[in-house]
XYZ file of C-alpha atoms in Angstrom:
575
model
C 71.107 171.823 -0.966
C 70.971 169.562 1.482
C 72.161 168.068 4.627
C 73.556 163.989 5.431
C 73.575 164.343 9.502
C 72.501 160.613 11.282
C 71.472 159.946 14.945
C 71.643 156.496 16.786
C 68.264 156.404 18.768
C 69.705 153.515 20.265
C 72.433 155.226 22.346
C 71.545 157.498 25.245
C 72.772 158.518 28.538
C 73.577 155.115 31.079
C 72.114 153.283 28.132
C 74.923 150.761 27.910
C 75.681 151.437 31.742
C 73.006 148.562 33.764
C 73.320 145.534 34.414
C 68.839 144.808 34.519
C 68.054 148.341 33.644
C 67.108 150.003 30.728
C 65.117 146.736 29.604
C 63.498 148.886 26.629
C 65.017 151.687 25.084
C 63.900 154.737 26.135
C 65.592 157.237 24.065
C 62.105 159.689 24.924
C 62.598 160.089 28.937
C 63.282 163.053 29.974
C 65.812 162.225 32.508
C 63.883 163.361 36.048
C 62.199 160.261 35.260
C 64.222 157.516 33.980
C 65.750 159.472 37.702
C 62.600 158.526 39.451
C 61.830 154.552 38.908
C 65.338 153.819 38.268
C 65.356 154.459 41.974
C 62.122 152.546 42.931
C 63.740 149.975 41.088
C 66.522 150.549 42.451
C 64.494 150.651 46.861
C 62.639 147.826 45.671
C 65.229 145.051 45.106
C 67.585 146.638 47.999
C 63.866 145.490 49.814
C 64.880 142.235 48.079
C 67.404 141.246 49.648
C 66.851 142.478 53.028
C 63.968 140.308 52.681
C 66.102 136.845 51.601
C 68.855 138.333 53.951
C 66.975 137.593 57.197
C 66.536 133.781 55.662
C 69.575 133.442 55.072
C 70.270 135.444 58.820
C 68.072 132.989 60.356
C 69.209 129.377 59.357
C 72.582 130.500 60.323
C 72.000 131.573 63.485
C 69.655 128.445 63.346
C 72.897 126.439 62.078
C 75.485 128.669 64.859
C 73.113 128.004 67.715
C 73.390 124.276 67.532
C 74.362 122.617 71.622
C 75.974 119.335 73.012
C 75.088 118.484 75.890
C 78.891 116.893 77.689
C 79.025 115.395 81.124
C 82.136 117.079 83.310
C 83.571 116.171 87.493
C 81.271 118.033 89.362
C 83.644 119.467 92.180
C 80.918 120.039 95.006
C 80.430 115.502 94.712
C 81.186 112.279 93.741
C 79.339 112.564 90.874
C 79.180 114.044 87.444
C 77.252 116.851 86.062
C 76.160 118.143 82.648
C 76.831 121.106 80.941
C 75.735 122.384 77.355
C 78.128 124.146 75.328
C 77.651 125.142 71.569
C 78.706 123.613 68.674
C 80.316 126.242 66.998
C 82.854 128.732 68.097
C 81.286 132.118 69.103
C 84.437 133.597 67.489
C 84.298 131.098 64.936
C 80.807 131.353 63.871
C 81.268 135.094 64.358
C 84.395 135.739 61.940
C 82.576 132.473 59.389
C 79.215 132.536 58.674
C 77.778 135.393 60.625
C 80.113 137.985 58.613
C 79.857 135.915 55.894
C 75.946 136.598 56.289
C 75.997 139.995 57.072
C 77.953 141.274 53.874
C 76.227 138.819 50.951
C 75.066 142.081 49.089
C 78.261 143.659 49.288
C 80.277 140.506 47.617
C 76.969 139.203 45.411
C 76.753 142.612 43.815
C 80.804 142.874 43.506
C 80.948 139.946 41.213
C 78.321 140.261 39.880
C 79.923 143.213 38.642
C 83.371 141.844 38.403
C 82.073 138.652 36.194
C 79.795 141.315 33.946
C 82.483 143.674 33.834
C 85.485 140.680 31.820
C 86.965 140.950 35.555
C 87.786 144.722 35.364
C 87.457 146.328 38.430
C 84.116 148.471 38.118
C 82.271 151.553 39.731
C 80.476 149.484 42.315
C 82.309 146.652 43.124
C 85.605 146.668 44.925
C 84.482 149.949 46.026
C 81.433 149.062 47.779
C 83.476 146.091 50.026
C 86.136 148.590 50.881
C 83.550 151.295 51.954
C 81.526 149.116 54.214
C 83.967 147.931 55.770
C 85.467 151.431 56.001
C 81.609 152.369 57.775
C 82.271 149.174 60.262
C 85.317 150.478 61.052
C 84.965 154.811 61.507
C 80.931 155.348 61.311
C 79.363 152.058 63.004
C 81.879 152.302 65.665
C 82.429 156.269 66.355
C 77.812 155.893 66.823
C 78.353 152.213 69.476
C 80.824 154.374 71.566
C 78.262 157.691 71.458
C 74.930 155.290 72.527
C 76.481 154.103 75.954
C 74.138 156.404 78.647
C 76.651 158.949 80.228
C 77.527 156.943 83.443
C 77.566 152.944 81.903
C 81.128 150.781 81.489
C 81.118 148.433 79.061
C 84.464 146.189 78.734
C 85.465 144.023 76.086
C 84.616 140.372 76.221
C 87.459 139.566 74.758
C 90.780 141.206 75.046
C 93.143 138.512 72.210
C 90.225 137.953 70.133
C 89.747 141.424 69.843
C 93.415 142.580 69.546
C 94.759 139.612 66.488
C 91.407 141.464 64.576
C 92.306 144.464 65.247
C 95.402 143.724 63.957
C 93.985 141.936 60.954
C 91.886 144.495 60.031
C 94.817 147.279 59.963
C 97.411 144.839 58.057
C 93.579 144.179 56.026
C 94.253 148.267 54.137
C 97.594 147.882 54.561
C 98.373 145.110 51.822
C 95.351 146.431 49.461
C 96.641 149.789 49.701
C 100.244 147.915 48.889
C 99.012 145.572 45.460
C 97.362 148.563 43.492
C 99.685 150.798 44.480
C 103.573 149.761 45.451
C 103.868 145.355 44.221
C 101.170 144.976 40.528
C 99.902 148.850 40.311
C 96.387 149.443 39.423
C 95.414 145.995 39.024
C 95.877 142.751 41.014
C 97.212 139.059 40.065
C 96.530 135.553 40.884
C 99.168 135.161 43.277
C 98.003 138.301 45.339
C 94.627 137.209 45.149
C 95.703 133.171 46.112
C 96.991 134.654 49.204
C 94.937 137.752 49.778
C 92.381 134.672 50.242
C 94.342 132.730 52.488
C 95.174 135.200 54.543
C 91.426 134.667 56.040
C 91.613 130.303 56.553
C 95.025 132.183 59.172
C 93.117 135.015 60.334
C 90.487 132.130 61.920
C 92.846 129.704 62.816
C 94.561 132.712 64.463
C 91.549 134.209 66.975
C 90.177 130.434 67.590
C 94.049 129.841 69.103
C 93.749 133.284 70.998
C 90.816 132.280 72.046
C 90.926 128.784 73.483
C 93.997 127.390 72.392
C 96.970 126.476 74.617
C 98.538 129.794 75.248
C 95.481 130.862 76.612
C 94.716 130.651 80.543
C 90.758 130.177 80.536
C 88.564 130.274 78.169
C 86.636 133.510 78.253
C 83.471 133.995 75.654
C 80.583 131.955 77.936
C 79.184 129.244 75.135
C 78.479 126.410 78.813
C 75.326 126.748 80.095
C 74.581 124.718 83.157
C 71.296 121.695 83.345
C 69.096 123.159 85.180
C 70.331 126.710 85.988
C 66.461 128.737 85.665
C 64.975 126.203 87.046
C 66.747 125.051 90.265
C 68.102 129.334 90.843
C 64.818 130.870 90.082
C 66.496 133.905 89.435
C 64.616 136.650 89.496
C 65.812 138.608 86.317
C 64.498 136.132 84.271
C 61.261 134.400 85.585
C 59.707 131.331 83.546
C 57.105 131.148 82.155
C 55.100 128.785 85.634
C 57.038 132.416 87.049
C 54.546 134.534 85.079
C 51.505 132.239 85.883
C 52.267 132.476 89.301
C 52.183 135.932 89.711
C 49.245 136.821 87.481
C 47.484 134.819 89.536
C 47.988 136.865 91.981
C 48.194 140.288 90.619
C 44.244 139.560 89.947
C 43.509 139.213 93.736
C 45.343 143.039 94.255
C 42.441 145.209 92.228
C 45.664 148.083 91.629
C 47.211 145.629 89.177
C 46.586 145.391 86.469
C 47.032 141.494 85.104
C 46.877 141.951 81.594
C 49.706 144.495 82.012
C 51.729 142.609 84.646
C 51.851 139.928 81.714
C 52.761 141.928 78.525
C 55.293 143.231 81.416
C 56.862 139.450 82.119
C 56.874 138.776 78.520
C 58.717 140.925 77.359
C 60.829 141.340 79.639
C 61.494 137.173 79.097
C 62.680 138.352 75.620
C 64.346 140.840 75.661
C 66.550 138.839 78.849
C 67.156 136.237 76.618
C 70.636 136.082 76.015
C 70.854 137.101 72.616
C 73.932 135.946 69.045
C 74.855 139.560 66.591
C 73.069 138.052 63.885
C 69.519 138.483 66.182
C 69.920 142.440 65.437
C 70.497 142.483 62.006
C 67.462 140.072 61.776
C 65.370 142.207 64.729
C 65.728 145.215 63.311
C 65.346 143.937 59.399
C 61.994 142.895 60.541
C 61.160 146.833 62.803
C 62.588 148.327 58.903
C 60.514 145.675 56.239
C 57.490 145.303 58.570
C 57.386 141.795 58.636
C 57.464 139.249 62.583
C 58.994 141.012 64.796
C 61.624 138.671 68.161
C 60.739 141.151 70.873
C 57.231 141.337 72.289
C 55.309 145.028 72.167
C 55.713 146.286 76.089
C 54.905 150.075 76.497
C 57.600 151.195 78.724
C 55.834 152.154 81.641
C 55.056 148.165 82.462
C 58.962 147.650 84.239
C 57.605 149.296 87.043
C 54.922 147.310 87.268
C 56.940 144.090 87.008
C 58.845 144.972 89.299
C 55.605 146.202 91.632
C 54.517 142.705 89.989
C 57.145 141.196 90.999
C 58.392 141.827 94.708
C 54.462 141.624 95.579
C 54.668 137.988 94.373
C 57.416 137.142 96.230
C 54.946 138.445 100.069
C 52.838 136.765 98.789
C 55.150 133.251 98.305
C 56.606 133.898 101.948
C 53.481 134.110 104.013
C 51.071 131.585 102.207
C 53.480 128.875 102.313
C 54.070 128.171 98.711
C 57.039 126.058 97.966
C 60.919 126.921 97.646
C 61.087 125.750 94.395
C 58.836 127.598 91.880
C 55.853 125.281 91.776
C 52.390 127.366 93.319
C 50.590 125.092 94.585
C 48.916 125.718 97.931
C 49.277 124.207 100.988
C 46.096 121.370 102.199
C 44.047 124.240 104.227
C 44.436 126.213 101.700
C 43.025 124.148 98.957
C 40.189 123.053 101.281
C 38.911 126.594 102.802
C 38.975 127.435 98.302
C 36.043 124.307 98.074
C 34.118 125.956 100.729
C 35.021 129.682 100.057
C 32.181 130.476 97.477
C 28.927 128.997 98.499
C 26.355 129.266 97.447
C 27.807 130.469 93.590
C 28.587 128.996 90.641
C 32.206 129.486 90.867
C 34.479 129.019 86.640
C 37.838 128.564 85.645
C 39.573 126.801 83.154
C 40.127 123.180 83.016
C 44.691 123.298 83.670
C 46.808 125.787 83.816
C 48.709 125.282 80.900
C 48.276 124.428 77.659
C 50.354 122.667 74.352
C 48.676 123.289 70.258
C 51.405 123.377 67.556
C 52.030 125.403 65.025
C 50.622 123.105 62.143
C 47.267 122.137 64.347
C 44.708 125.517 63.148
C 42.793 125.894 66.439
C 43.853 124.695 70.228
C 41.075 123.531 71.576
C 40.964 124.954 75.864
C 37.873 123.385 78.860
C 36.277 125.436 80.727
C 34.206 123.493 84.207
C 31.700 125.284 86.587
C 31.132 123.443 89.945
C 29.245 124.829 92.876
C 25.749 126.149 91.674
C 24.217 124.469 89.198
C 20.955 125.386 89.566
C 20.565 129.335 86.757
C 22.334 130.572 84.203
C 26.027 132.158 83.583
C 27.682 134.527 81.871
C 30.828 135.044 82.543
C 33.991 136.556 79.874
C 36.664 135.477 78.122
C 39.669 136.628 75.880
C 43.080 136.494 75.116
C 46.191 138.349 75.932
C 50.272 138.686 74.623
C 52.505 136.910 75.520
C 55.671 136.186 73.058
C 53.379 135.562 71.348
C 51.450 138.172 69.086
C 48.011 138.888 68.571
C 46.915 139.074 64.247
C 50.822 136.985 63.382
C 50.701 134.502 65.823
C 46.894 133.538 66.813
C 43.723 134.603 66.290
C 42.043 136.849 69.476
C 39.307 136.804 70.972
C 36.841 138.330 73.662
C 33.187 137.565 74.146
C 31.162 135.846 76.253
C 30.475 132.931 77.824
C 27.223 131.053 78.799
C 26.525 128.183 80.638
C 22.740 126.828 79.913
C 21.654 125.640 83.955
C 23.083 122.324 84.379
C 25.722 122.656 81.906
C 29.824 121.615 84.052
C 31.599 122.168 80.881
C 32.207 124.748 77.550
C 35.100 124.915 75.084
C 37.087 127.486 73.421
C 38.240 127.646 70.355
C 41.701 129.372 69.192
C 42.667 130.156 65.709
C 45.890 129.127 65.428
C 48.325 130.774 61.672
C 51.204 128.777 60.464
C 53.529 130.676 59.339
C 56.934 129.588 57.529
C 58.774 132.069 59.594
C 61.261 129.398 62.147
C 60.534 131.023 65.513
C 61.162 129.468 68.885
C 58.092 128.268 70.720
C 56.286 131.389 72.492
C 52.733 131.446 74.972
C 50.620 133.716 75.270
C 47.111 133.985 77.731
C 43.646 133.170 78.201
C 41.364 134.995 80.910
C 38.342 134.787 82.130
C 36.357 137.987 83.613
C 33.835 138.695 85.643
C 31.315 140.412 82.200
C 29.964 143.559 82.651
C 26.348 142.593 80.338
C 27.187 138.995 82.346
C 25.407 137.286 85.666
C 25.287 139.437 88.696
C 28.118 139.575 90.960
C 26.417 137.470 94.016
C 25.244 134.682 91.654
C 29.461 133.180 90.053
C 32.532 133.509 90.754
C 36.678 132.998 88.757
C 38.066 130.323 90.299
C 41.587 130.248 91.193
C 42.347 128.800 87.665
C 41.167 132.141 85.974
C 44.494 132.138 83.512
C 45.517 129.786 80.807
C 48.956 129.138 79.279
C 49.117 128.460 75.681
C 51.560 127.078 74.520
C 52.261 127.209 70.557
C 55.016 124.486 69.291
C 56.783 125.046 66.645
C 56.669 121.842 64.681
C 59.434 122.634 62.210
C 62.090 120.488 63.444
C 62.396 116.720 65.238
C 62.001 119.252 68.419
C 64.587 117.838 71.871
C 63.178 115.500 74.959
C 64.129 115.849 77.813
C 62.560 115.268 81.600
C 59.250 117.604 82.454
C 62.186 117.815 86.349
C 65.154 117.598 87.813
C 64.296 115.203 90.313
C 60.631 113.318 91.649
C 59.220 112.357 95.237
C 57.490 108.350 95.290
C 55.412 107.564 97.908
C 55.927 103.924 98.653
C 52.432 102.805 98.282
C 52.620 105.003 95.139
C 54.089 101.518 93.526
C 55.014 103.337 90.372
C 56.729 106.278 89.231
C 55.600 107.859 86.591
C 58.191 110.240 85.207
C 57.291 112.930 82.308
C 59.295 113.592 78.983
C 59.114 116.397 77.573
C 59.269 117.323 73.677
C 60.307 121.163 73.552
C 60.939 122.286 70.190
C 59.892 120.617 67.317
C 57.088 117.932 67.022
C 57.788 116.635 64.108
C 57.579 113.197 62.058
C 57.419 109.780 65.008
C 61.643 110.117 66.910
C 62.569 107.746 69.579
C 65.203 107.862 73.018
C 66.323 105.755 74.709
C 66.011 105.085 79.171
C 68.043 103.331 81.254
C 67.890 102.937 85.250
C 71.374 103.775 87.046
C 70.671 102.539 90.722
C 71.994 104.846 93.667
C 70.768 104.129 96.792
C 68.268 102.131 95.767
C 69.408 98.865 94.524
C 66.630 96.922 91.448
C 65.032 94.309 92.727
C 64.552 95.257 95.888
C 63.548 99.576 96.208
C 62.216 98.972 92.575
C 61.846 97.275 89.670
C 64.705 98.888 86.998
C 65.697 98.684 83.724
C 65.755 99.544 80.286
C 63.554 100.520 77.618
C 62.480 103.056 74.924
C 59.854 105.743 74.670
C 58.614 106.601 70.935
C 56.871 109.951 70.129
C 54.872 109.722 67.194
C 54.340 113.327 64.989
C 52.761 115.663 66.347
C 53.446 114.016 70.514
C 54.958 116.508 73.002
C 54.686 114.194 75.951
C 55.348 110.990 77.627
C 54.808 108.981 80.677
C 57.487 106.716 81.599
C 56.390 104.108 83.861
C 59.536 102.336 86.984
C 57.675 99.697 89.152
C 58.834 101.504 92.803
C 58.913 98.403 95.295
C 58.532 100.272 98.545
C 61.814 100.928 101.689
C 63.644 97.579 102.274
C 65.317 99.945 105.024
C 64.098 102.207 107.562
C 67.226 104.464 108.078
C 66.840 106.012 104.136
C 65.046 107.767 101.529
C 66.582 105.378 98.900
C 66.665 107.818 94.874
C 68.276 106.370 91.214
C 68.000 107.526 88.468
C 66.810 107.688 85.384
C 68.597 108.338 82.021
C 67.465 109.382 78.370
C 70.353 108.223 75.268
C 70.610 108.045 72.063
C 67.724 109.819 70.705
C 66.566 109.469 66.570
C 64.102 110.634 63.837
C 67.676 113.905 64.332
C 65.935 114.348 67.782
C 68.377 116.156 70.385
C 68.433 115.659 73.971
C 67.455 119.092 77.166
C 68.420 120.009 79.071
C 67.361 117.327 81.628
C 67.688 114.381 80.227
C 68.487 113.175 83.590
C 66.255 112.930 86.101
C 66.255 111.151 90.299
C 63.260 109.996 91.675
C 63.533 109.794 95.552
C 61.124 106.876 96.918
C 59.695 108.299 100.708
C 58.210 106.322 103.716
C 54.465 107.418 103.399
C 54.711 108.453 106.658
């Protein structure tokens, strides 16, 4: 007896379901092994999509964060003031680029499946998009509500836009129900697809009109930022980098406070208090999950209390020691004079400058250390790095070593390696600190000077940067004969850029109190600072202190103007 039977080894469970897998014949494989391997492959794909989405969202955030300067009348005076406004409207950016960036994986999955199935809906594509939207509507909204701490209140920033998007969101579900169940059951015709697509620009237009249209009395998106706000108001909740240096130095005088902890706490506080768009949270969450470069420096939660104590102490020191109100931390003349003689018979070790900057691609930063006072002995001190917004290992290689000064040696250099990566990020900083080493010179032979901490700024070199004055006003003695105005290049130093400058009379007159004119300042590749010199003739009439304005304009090479595009120079009498 013979039995005719046949079987096809190319036909087995899920052999024709996947787009990529199975890549080889899996007929003899067990279901458990296949499921485990497929799960690993799926997780690997998810990780890859997360990394690509991270890069994509960084690009979108970079585009939507672009700003420009406009001049408006100053209600408190007869002149004008500059404000910085976003090029992209927040509502339009959130509903277009940011929404597309956060939904890119679902859209990509749907497109791949619908094209691969001859435009017939599969089991994943459309269901993923609708399911994701439903998840956001119900689950995410519920989590956001439950996450609010007891006693706290959260308010919708713009009720008009919220109402528009909510109505369109509900209508989208109603429209899909009508299309798939009533108008053309179980199918989507071309005209229905085109009409659905046109609803998107309609949503953008209506939301924009609700946000800033003629029917609105005021703009509540808060997209403007006054120039020089942080520089002049001295907001205690947003300390600048100069405040960090000041407080760190003052902390060093108090044995009860640790300047390492204070520096880390203040760096974390700055990063935490900066306004952040919605995409920032997605990028940061993705990097936390995938082990990427975090956008917030690590800091212990107990440092918050320490930061408040440090800030209070700094305020008290500024009040009692006569620190200048505008935030510069220079001591008065008597204090400086007494410091020169405060350590007789000792070697005084300190940095040559309180701050320095280095391009990310330079590889190393060189920091000068000088020695004054007693030069007859060999002196050993410690030097170490402290994280700010820049993180050790990720942005630079940390050091903690002993520095030796031979007898008669007055200066040494410390080299720190800078790590150049391809991840876009704003300018970051860390600190280098001098301290008395436990195995170093005796207490009676060495003293750490006032410049015990140096702030190192790592400049992002992937952009041409922004050009601005170092401060909004300068006070110049008439005997100095020239005003030295510093123009800084921040947030990038790539390529050669130029910027035009021009003087404008105020109470001072060009040709009488100063030499006015116009010209151009050139920044070569990698240069981050230039000095503009304006000749000063002196005060003609002793009844007033003349002043004039210098304005920057028309930057080239892709550069932009920063927050301080103009500066006022006041000429004072030597007396």
